[in-house]
Coordinates of C-alpha atoms and ligand atoms in Angstrom, one line a residue:
X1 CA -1.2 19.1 -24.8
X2 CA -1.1 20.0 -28.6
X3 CA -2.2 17.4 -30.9
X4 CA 0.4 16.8 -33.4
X5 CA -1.4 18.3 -36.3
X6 CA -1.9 21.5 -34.1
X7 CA 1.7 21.3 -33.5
X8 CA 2.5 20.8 -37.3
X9 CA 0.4 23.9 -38.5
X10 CA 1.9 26.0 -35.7
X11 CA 5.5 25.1 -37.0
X12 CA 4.4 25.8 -40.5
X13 CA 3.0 29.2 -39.5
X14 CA 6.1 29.8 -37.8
X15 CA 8.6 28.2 -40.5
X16 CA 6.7 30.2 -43.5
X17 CA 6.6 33.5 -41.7
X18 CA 10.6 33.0 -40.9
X19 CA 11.4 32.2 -44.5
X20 CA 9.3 35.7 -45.8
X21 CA 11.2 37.5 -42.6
X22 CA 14.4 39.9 -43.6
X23 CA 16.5 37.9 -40.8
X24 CA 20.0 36.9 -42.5
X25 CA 20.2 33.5 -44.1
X26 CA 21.8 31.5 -40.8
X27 CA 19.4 32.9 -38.6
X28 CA 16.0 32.2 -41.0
X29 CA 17.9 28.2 -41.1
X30 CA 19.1 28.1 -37.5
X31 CA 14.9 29.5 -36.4
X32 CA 13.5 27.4 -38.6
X33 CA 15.9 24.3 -37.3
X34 CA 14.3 25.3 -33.8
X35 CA 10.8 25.1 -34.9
X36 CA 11.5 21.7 -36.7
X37 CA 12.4 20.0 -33.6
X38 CA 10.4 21.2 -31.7
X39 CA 6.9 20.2 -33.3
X40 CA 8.4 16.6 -34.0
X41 CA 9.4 16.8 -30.2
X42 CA 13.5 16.1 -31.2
X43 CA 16.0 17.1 -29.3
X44 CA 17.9 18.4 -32.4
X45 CA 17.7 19.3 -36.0
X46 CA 20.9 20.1 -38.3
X47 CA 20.6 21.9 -42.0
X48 CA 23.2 20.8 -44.4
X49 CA 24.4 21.2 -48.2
X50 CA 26.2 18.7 -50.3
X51 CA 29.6 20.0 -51.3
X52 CA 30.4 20.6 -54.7
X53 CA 31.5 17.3 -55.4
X54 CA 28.0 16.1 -53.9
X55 CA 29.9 13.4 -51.9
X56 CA 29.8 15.4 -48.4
X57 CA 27.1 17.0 -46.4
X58 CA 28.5 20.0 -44.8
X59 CA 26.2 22.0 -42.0
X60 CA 25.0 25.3 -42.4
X61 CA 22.4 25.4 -39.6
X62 CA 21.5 23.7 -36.7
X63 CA 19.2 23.7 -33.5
X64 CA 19.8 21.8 -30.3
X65 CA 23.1 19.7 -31.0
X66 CA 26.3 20.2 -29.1
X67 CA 29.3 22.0 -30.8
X68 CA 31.1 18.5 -30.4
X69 CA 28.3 17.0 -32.5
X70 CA 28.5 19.7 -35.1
X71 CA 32.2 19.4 -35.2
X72 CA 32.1 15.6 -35.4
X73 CA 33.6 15.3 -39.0
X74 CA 32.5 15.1 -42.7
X75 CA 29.3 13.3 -43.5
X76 CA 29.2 11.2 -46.9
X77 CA 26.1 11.3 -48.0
X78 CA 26.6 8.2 -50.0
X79 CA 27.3 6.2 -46.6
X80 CA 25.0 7.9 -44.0
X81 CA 20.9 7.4 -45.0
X82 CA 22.1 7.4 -49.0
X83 CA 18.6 6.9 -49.6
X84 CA 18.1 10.5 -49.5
X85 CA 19.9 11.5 -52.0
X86 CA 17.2 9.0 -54.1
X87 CA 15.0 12.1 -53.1
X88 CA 12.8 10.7 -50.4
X89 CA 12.2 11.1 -46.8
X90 CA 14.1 8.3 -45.0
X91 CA 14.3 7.2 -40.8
X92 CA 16.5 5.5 -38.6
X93 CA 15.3 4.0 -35.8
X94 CA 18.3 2.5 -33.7
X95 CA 21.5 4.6 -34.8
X96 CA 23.1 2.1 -31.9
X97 CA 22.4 -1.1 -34.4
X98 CA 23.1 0.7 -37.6
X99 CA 26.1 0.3 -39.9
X100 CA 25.2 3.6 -41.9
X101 CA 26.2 5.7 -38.8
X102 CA 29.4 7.2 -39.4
X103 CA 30.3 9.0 -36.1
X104 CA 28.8 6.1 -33.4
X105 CA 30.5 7.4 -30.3
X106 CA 29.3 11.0 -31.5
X107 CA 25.4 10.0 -31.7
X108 CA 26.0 8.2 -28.4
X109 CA 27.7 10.7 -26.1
X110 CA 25.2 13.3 -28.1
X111 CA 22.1 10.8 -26.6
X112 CA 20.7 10.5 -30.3
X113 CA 18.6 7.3 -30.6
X114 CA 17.0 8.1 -33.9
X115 CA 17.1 10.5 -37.0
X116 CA 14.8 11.3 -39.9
X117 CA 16.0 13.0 -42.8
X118 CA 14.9 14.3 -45.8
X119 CA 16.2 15.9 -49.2
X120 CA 16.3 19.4 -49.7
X121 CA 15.4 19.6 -53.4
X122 CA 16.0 22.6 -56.3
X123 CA 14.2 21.4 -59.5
X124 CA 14.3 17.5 -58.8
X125 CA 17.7 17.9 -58.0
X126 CA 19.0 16.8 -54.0
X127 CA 21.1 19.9 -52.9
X128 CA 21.1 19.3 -49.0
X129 CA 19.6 17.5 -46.5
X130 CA 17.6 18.1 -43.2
X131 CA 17.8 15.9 -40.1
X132 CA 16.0 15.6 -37.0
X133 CA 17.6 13.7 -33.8
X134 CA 15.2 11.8 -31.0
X135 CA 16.6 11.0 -27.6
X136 CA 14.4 7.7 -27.1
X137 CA 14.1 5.2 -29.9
X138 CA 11.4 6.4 -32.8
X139 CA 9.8 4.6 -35.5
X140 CA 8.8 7.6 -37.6
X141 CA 4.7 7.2 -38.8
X142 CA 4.2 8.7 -42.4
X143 CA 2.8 11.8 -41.2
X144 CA 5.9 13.1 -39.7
X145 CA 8.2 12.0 -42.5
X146 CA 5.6 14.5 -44.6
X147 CA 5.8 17.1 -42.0
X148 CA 9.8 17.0 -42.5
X149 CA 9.7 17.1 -46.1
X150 CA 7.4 19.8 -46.1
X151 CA 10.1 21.7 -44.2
X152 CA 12.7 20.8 -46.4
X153 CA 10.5 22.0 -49.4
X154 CA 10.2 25.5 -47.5
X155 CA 14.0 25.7 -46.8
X156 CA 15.0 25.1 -50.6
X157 CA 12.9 27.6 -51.8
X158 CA 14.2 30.1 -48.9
X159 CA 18.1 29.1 -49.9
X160 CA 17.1 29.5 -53.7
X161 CA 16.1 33.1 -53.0
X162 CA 18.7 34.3 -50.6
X163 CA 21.1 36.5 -52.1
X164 CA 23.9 35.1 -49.9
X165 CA 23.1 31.4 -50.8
X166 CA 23.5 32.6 -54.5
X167 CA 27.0 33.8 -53.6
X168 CA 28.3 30.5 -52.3
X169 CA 26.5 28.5 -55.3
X170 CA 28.5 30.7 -57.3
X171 CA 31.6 30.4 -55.5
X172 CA 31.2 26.4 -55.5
X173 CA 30.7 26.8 -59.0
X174 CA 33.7 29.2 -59.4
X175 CA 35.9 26.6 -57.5
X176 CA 34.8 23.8 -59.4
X177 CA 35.6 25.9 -62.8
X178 CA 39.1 26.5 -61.4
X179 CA 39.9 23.7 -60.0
X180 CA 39.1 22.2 -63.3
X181 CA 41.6 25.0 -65.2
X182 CA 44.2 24.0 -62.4
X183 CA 44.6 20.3 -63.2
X184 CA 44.4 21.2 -66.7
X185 CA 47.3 23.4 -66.1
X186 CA 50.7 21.2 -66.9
X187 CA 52.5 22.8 -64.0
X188 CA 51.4 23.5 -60.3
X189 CA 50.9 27.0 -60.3
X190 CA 52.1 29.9 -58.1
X191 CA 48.8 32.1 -58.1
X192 CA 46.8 31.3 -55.2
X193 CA 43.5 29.9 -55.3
X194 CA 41.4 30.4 -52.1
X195 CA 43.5 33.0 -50.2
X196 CA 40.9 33.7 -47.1
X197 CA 40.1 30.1 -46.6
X198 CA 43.7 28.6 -45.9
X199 CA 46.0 29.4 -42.9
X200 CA 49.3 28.9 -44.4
X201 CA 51.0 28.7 -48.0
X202 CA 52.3 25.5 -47.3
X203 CA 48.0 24.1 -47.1
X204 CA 47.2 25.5 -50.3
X205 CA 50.6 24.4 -51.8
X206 CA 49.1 21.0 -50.6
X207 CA 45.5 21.4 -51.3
X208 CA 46.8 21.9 -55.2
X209 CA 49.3 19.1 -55.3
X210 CA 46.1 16.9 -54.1
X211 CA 43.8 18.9 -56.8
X212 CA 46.1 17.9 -59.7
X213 CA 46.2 14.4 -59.0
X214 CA 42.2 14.4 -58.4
X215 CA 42.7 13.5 -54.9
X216 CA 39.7 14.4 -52.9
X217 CA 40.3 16.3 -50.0
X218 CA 38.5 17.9 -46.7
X219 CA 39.9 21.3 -45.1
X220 CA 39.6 21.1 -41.9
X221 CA 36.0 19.4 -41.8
X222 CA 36.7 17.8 -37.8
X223 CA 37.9 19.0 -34.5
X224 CA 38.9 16.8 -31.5
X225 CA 38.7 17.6 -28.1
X226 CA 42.1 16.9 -26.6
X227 CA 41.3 18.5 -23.3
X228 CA 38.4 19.3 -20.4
X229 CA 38.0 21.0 -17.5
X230 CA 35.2 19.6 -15.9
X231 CA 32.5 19.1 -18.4
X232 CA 34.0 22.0 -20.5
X233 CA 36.5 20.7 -23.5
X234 CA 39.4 23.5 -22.6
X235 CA 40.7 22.3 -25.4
X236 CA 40.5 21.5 -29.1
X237 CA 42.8 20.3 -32.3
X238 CA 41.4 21.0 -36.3
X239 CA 43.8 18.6 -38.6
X240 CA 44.4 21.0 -41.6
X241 CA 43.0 18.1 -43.8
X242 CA 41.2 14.4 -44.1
X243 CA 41.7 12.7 -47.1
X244 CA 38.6 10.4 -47.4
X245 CA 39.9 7.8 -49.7
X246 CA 43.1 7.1 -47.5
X247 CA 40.7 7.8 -44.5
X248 CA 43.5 9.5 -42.9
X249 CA 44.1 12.9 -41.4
X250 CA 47.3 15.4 -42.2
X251 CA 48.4 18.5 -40.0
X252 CA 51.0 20.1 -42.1
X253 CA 54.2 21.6 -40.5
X254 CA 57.2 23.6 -41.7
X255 CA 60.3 22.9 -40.5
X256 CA 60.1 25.4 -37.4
X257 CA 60.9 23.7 -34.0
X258 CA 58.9 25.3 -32.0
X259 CA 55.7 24.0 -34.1
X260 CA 56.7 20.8 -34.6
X261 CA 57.1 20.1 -31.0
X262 CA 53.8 21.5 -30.0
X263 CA 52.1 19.9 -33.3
X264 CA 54.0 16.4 -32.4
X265 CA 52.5 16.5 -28.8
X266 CA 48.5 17.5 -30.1
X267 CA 49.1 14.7 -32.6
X268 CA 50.4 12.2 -29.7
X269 CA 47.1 13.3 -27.6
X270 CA 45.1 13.1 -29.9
X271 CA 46.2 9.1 -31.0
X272 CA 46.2 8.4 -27.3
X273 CA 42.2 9.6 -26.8
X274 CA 41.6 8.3 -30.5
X275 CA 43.4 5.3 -31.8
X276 CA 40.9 4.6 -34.1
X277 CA 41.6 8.0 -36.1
X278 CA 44.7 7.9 -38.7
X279 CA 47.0 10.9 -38.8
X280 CA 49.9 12.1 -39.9
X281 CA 52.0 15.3 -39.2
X282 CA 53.9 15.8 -42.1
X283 CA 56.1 18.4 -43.8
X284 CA 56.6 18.9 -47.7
X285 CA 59.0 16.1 -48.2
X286 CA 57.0 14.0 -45.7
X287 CA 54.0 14.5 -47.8
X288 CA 55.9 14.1 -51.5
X289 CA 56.9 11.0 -49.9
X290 CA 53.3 9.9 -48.7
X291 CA 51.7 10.5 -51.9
X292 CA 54.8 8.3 -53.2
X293 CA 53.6 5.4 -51.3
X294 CA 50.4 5.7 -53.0
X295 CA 51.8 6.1 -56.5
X296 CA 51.3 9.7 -57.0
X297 CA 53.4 12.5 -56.9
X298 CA 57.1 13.9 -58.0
X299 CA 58.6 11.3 -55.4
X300 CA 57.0 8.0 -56.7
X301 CA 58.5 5.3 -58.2
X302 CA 56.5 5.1 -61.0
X303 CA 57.3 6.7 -64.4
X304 CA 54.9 10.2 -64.4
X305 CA 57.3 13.1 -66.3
X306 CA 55.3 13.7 -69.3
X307 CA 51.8 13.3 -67.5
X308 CA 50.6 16.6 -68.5
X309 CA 47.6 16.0 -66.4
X310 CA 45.3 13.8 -64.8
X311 CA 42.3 13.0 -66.0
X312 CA 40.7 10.6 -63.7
X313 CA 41.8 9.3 -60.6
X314 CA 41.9 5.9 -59.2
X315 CA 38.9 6.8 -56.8
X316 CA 37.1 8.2 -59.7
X317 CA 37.7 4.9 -61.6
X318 CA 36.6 2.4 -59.1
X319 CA 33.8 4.2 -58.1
X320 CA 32.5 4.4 -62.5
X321 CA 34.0 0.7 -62.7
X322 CA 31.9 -0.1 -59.7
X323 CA 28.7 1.5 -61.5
X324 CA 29.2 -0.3 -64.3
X325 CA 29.1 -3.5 -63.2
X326 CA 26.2 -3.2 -61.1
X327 CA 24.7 -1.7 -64.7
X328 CA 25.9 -5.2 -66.4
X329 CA 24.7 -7.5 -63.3
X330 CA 21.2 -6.0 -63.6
X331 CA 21.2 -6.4 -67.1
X332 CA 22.3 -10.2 -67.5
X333 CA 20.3 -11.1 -64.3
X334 CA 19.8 -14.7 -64.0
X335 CA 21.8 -15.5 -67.3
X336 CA 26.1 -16.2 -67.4
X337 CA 28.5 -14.2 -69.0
X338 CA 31.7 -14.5 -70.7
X339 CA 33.7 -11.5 -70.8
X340 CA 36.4 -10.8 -73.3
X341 CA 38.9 -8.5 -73.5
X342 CA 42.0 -7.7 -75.3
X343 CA 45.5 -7.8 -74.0
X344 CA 47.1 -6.0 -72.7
X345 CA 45.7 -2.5 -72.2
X346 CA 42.8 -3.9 -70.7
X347 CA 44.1 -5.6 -67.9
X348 CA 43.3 -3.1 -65.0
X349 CA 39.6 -2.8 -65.5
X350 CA 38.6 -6.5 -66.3
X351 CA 40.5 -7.1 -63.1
X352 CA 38.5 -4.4 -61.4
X353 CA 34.9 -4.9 -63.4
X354 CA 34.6 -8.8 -63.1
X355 CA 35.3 -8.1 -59.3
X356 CA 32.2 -6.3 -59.1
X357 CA 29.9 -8.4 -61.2
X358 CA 27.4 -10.4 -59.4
X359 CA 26.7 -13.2 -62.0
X360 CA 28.5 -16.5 -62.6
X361 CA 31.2 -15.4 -65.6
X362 CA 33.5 -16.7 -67.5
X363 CA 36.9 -14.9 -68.7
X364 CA 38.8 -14.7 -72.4
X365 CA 41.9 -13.2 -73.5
X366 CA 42.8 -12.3 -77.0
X367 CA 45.9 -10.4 -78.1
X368 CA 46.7 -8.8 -81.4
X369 CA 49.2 -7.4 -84.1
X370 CA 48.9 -3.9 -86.3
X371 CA 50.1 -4.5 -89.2
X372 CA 49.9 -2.5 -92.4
X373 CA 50.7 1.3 -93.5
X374 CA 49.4 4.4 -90.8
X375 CA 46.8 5.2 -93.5
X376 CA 45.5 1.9 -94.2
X377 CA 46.6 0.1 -90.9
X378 CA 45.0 -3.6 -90.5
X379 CA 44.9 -6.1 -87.2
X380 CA 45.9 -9.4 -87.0
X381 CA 44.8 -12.0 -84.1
X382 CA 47.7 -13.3 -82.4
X383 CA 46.0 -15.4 -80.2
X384 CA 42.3 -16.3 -79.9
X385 CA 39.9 -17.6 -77.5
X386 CA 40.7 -20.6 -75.5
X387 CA 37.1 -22.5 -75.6
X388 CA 33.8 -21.7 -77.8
X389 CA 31.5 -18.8 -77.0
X390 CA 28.6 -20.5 -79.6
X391 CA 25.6 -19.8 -77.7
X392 CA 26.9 -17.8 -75.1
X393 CA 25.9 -14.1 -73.5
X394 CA 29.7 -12.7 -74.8
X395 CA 30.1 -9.2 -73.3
X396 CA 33.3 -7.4 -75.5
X397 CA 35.2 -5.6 -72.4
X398 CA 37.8 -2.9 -74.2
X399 CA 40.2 -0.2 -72.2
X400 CA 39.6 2.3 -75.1
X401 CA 37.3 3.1 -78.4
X402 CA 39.4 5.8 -80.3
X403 CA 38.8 5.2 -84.2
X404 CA 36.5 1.7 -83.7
X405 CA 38.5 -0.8 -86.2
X406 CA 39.8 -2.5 -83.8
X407 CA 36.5 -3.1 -81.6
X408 CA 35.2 -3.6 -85.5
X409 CA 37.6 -6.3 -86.6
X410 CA 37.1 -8.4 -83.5
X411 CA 33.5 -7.7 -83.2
X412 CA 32.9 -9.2 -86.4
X413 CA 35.4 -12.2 -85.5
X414 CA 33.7 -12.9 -82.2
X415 CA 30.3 -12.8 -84.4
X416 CA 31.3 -15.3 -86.7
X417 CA 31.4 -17.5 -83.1
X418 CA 27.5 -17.1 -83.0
X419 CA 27.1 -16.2 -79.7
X420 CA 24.2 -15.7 -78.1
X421 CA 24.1 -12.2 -77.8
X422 CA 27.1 -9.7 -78.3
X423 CA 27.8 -6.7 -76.3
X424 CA 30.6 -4.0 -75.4
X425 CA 31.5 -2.5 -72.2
X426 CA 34.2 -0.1 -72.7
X427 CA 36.0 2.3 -69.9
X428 CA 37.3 5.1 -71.8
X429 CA 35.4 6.4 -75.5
X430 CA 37.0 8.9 -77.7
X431 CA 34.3 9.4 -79.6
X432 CA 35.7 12.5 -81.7
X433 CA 38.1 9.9 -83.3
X434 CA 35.9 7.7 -84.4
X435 CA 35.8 6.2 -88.4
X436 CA 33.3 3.0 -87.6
X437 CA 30.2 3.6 -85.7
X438 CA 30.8 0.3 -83.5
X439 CA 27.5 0.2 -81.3
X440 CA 28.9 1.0 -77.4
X441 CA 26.6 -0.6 -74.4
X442 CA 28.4 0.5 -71.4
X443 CA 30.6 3.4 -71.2
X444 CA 32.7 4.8 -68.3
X445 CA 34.0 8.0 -69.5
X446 CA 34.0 10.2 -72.3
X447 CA 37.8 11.8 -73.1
X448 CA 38.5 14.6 -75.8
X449 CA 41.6 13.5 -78.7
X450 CA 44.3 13.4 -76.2
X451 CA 46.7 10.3 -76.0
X452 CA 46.0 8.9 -72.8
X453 CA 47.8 6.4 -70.1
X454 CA 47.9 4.7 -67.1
X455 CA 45.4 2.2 -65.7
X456 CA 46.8 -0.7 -68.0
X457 CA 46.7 1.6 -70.5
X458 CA 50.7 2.2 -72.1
X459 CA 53.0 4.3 -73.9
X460 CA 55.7 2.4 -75.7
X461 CA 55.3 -0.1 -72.7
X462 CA 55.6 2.4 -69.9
X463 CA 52.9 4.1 -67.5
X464 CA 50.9 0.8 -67.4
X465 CA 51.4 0.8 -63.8
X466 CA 49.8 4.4 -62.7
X467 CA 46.9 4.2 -60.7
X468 CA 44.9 6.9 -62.3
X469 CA 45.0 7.7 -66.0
X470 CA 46.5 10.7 -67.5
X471 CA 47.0 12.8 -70.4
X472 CA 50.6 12.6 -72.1
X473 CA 52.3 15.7 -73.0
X474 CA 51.8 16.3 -77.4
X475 CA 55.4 17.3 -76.7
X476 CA 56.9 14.4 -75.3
X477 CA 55.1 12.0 -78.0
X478 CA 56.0 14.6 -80.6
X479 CA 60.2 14.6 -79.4
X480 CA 59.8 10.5 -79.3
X481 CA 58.8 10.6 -82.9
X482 CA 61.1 12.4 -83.9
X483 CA 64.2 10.6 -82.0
Ligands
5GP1 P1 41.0 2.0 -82.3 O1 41.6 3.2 -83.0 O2 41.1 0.8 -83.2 O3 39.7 2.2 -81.7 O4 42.0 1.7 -81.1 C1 43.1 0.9 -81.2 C2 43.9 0.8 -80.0 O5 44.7 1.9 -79.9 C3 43.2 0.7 -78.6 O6 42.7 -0.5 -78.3 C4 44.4 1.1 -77.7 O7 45.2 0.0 -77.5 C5 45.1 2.1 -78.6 N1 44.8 3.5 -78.2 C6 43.9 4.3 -78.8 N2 43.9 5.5 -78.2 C7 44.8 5.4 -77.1 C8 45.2 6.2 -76.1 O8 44.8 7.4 -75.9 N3 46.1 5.7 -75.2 C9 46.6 4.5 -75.3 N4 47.5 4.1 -74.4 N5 46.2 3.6 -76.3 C10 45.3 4.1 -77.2

């Protein structure tokens, strides 16, 4: 029998002489996926790239594991072994114990006990991941997490120099650039965007819809066996998209009979063999209606016309909001805070932040006036804080920064308190505004000059209650002025 370091510099040999081979990129991966099992005696290895958004790993090679397994569904990085993405080699040793593994009954049926991954890297930077599988419980000894980095190492450089791999970086990239020009674009437009890669006009007409309100979304990432003869899955059913945050699955239909009856009846199946999977079959007005429910879209209740695009969306914000705090509770650790914000704009996020601070706090409201000319304009406090912050850790929580005077004025007010220490946390900075440098300590996002709403944040007392936060049309503010 080999020992294992025979076994390591016979995979090497093997690995380095496939990537220097002319065999196309998915063969090289798939061959050196082989090898990788093989000398760390698994009964599987998968090859996978983050997406563009670098939220999902999506496979691009793989050795050993069953076309069911391959086809299991989207994996979020951020949820399954996240540690890699910190850039290190990471095990786990029961996936039957484990909360991280996303697709249980997958693993099980697949007979994986345990998986090692580790980061595929391009200059520092986590681009992919490779996995191994075991069949038998595996506690992985240092050595083999170095011979599976190694590997990882060689397949980075072998993607960095493959022509084809260039191509679909630059595709991402092109994708990203026009989704970007799409949800900066007032109207849905017409063109179409990725022609070869959806089935119907109806999906991209979707996909977009979902693009402009920042709605992350999966084509076709899963497919569920809804049939078998014998041990062979006869056959299979690909939702045309998952929406992760909703965790919910949509197969789009037109109004033709004839589909929806055979769509309705997959749909049925698959609930029967899958209750725990949420989906939807839904046509355009079914869908307008959904996004309704959720507060986006033509159909929904609250006011949008005059949104000329979105800017971020609620997922976006929670997730920043949830960074944030962690941020602030690190920061203040051991110590108690007293956050203060300003009505009303800011309601949303202190409600949001404060959830996700893990320190003893305190809360203050203040609310207060303009007053003066537009050139010279001056603030009034209309109502101050309920008890003393002398001596206390004060942290200023604001909605937005545009010129400063306003952060300024009350800065200087809650100063004159003598509080411990003063600090501000503020979600949205509009930096090319600014008149007074006030000093900002936490930021959430940067936004060009635009006049922006939603999120607590109002126009003339409306929007407050969209759940993402928007641009508003020049125009519209423009035609209000001049009523
Ligand atoms: P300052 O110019 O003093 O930094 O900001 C004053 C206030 O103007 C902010 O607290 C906020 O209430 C309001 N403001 C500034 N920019 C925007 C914006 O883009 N949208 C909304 N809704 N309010 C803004």
């Amino acid at each position: 029998m080999d020992k294992p370091k025979d076994s390591y510099s016979q995979a090497f040999k093997q690995i380095a002489k496939i990537a220097n081979s002319s065999l196309p990129l998915k063969k090289a991966l798939n061959a050196m996926a082989r090898s990788t099992a093989k000398a760390l005696k698994a009964i599987g290895c998968s090859i996978m790239l983050l997406n563009p958004q670098k939220q999902y790993l999506e496979i691009i090679a793989a050795y050993g594991l069953s076309d069911l397994y391959l086809r299991k569904g989207a994996v979020n990085a951020h949820k399954s072994l996240p540690e890699i993405l910190e850039g290190k080699a990471v095990a786990l040793v029961d996936v039957s114990q484990d909360k991280q593994v996303q697709y249980p009954e997958a693993a099980e049926i697949e007979g994986i006990s345990s998986i090692l991954g580790a980061p595929l890297l391009q200059k520092g930077e986590v681009v992919g991941e490779i996995r191994v599988y075991t069949d038998g419980p595996r506690h992985f000894p240092q050595v083999e997490k170095d011979f599976l980095s190694t590997v990882a190492n060689i397949v980075a450089i072998t993607l960095e120099k493959n022509e084809f791999y260039q191509v679909l970086k630059a595709e991402h990239e092109e994708t990203i650039t026009k989704r970007r020009k799409l949800a900066e674009t007032p109207k849905l437009p017409s063109s179409s965007l990725r022609p070869s890669r959806f089935g119907h006009p109806s999906e991209e007409e979707f996909a977009r819809l979902l693009d402009f309100y920042r709605i992350e979304w999966l084509y076709e990432p899963r497919s569920f066996p809804l049939a078998w003869q014998g041990n062979k899955v006869s056959e299979m059913f690909t939702p045309d998209f998952y929406l992760p945050e909703l965790d919910l699955y949509i197969e789009l239909t037109t109004l033709k009979q004839s589909l929806i009856t055979e769509k309705n009846r997959k749909v049925r199946r698959l609930k029967e063999l899958y209750p725990e999977v949420n989906i939807k079959l839904l046509n355009k007005k079914d869908y307008l209606r959904l996004l309704a429910k959720y507060g986006y879209g033509p159909l929904g209740g609250t006011k949008v016309e005059g949104i000329n695009r979105v800017l971020f969306s609620h997922t976006q914000i929670q997730r920043r909001t949830r960074a944030l705090a962690n941020h602030i509770s690190r920061d203040y650790q051991g110590r108690r805070l007293v956050l203060v914000g300003i009505l009303k704009g800011v309601v949303c996020f202190m409600a949001d932040l404060m959830q996700h601070i893990s320190l003893p706090l305190s809360i203050e409201f203040m609310a207060i006036s303009y007053y003066g000319s537009n050139t010279e304009p001056a603030v009034k406090i209309t109502k101050d804080l309920d008890t003393s912050i002398t001596g206390l850790d004060v942290l200023m929580v604001e909605d937005i920064v545009d010129t400063g005077m306003t952060l300024n004025y009350i800065l200087n007010h809650l100063s004159s308190h003598n509080p411990a220490s003063l600090h501000v946390c503020t979600l949205l900075d509009k930096r090319a505004r600014r008149l007074i440098d006030v000093p900002l300590d936490y930021i959430g996002f940067e936004i060009p000059d635009e006049f922006v709403v939603g999120y607590g944040l109002d126009y003339r007392g409306e929007y407050r209650n969209l759940p993402f936060i928007g641009a508003l049309s020049p125009r519209l503010i423009e035609e209000e002025a001049g009523k």
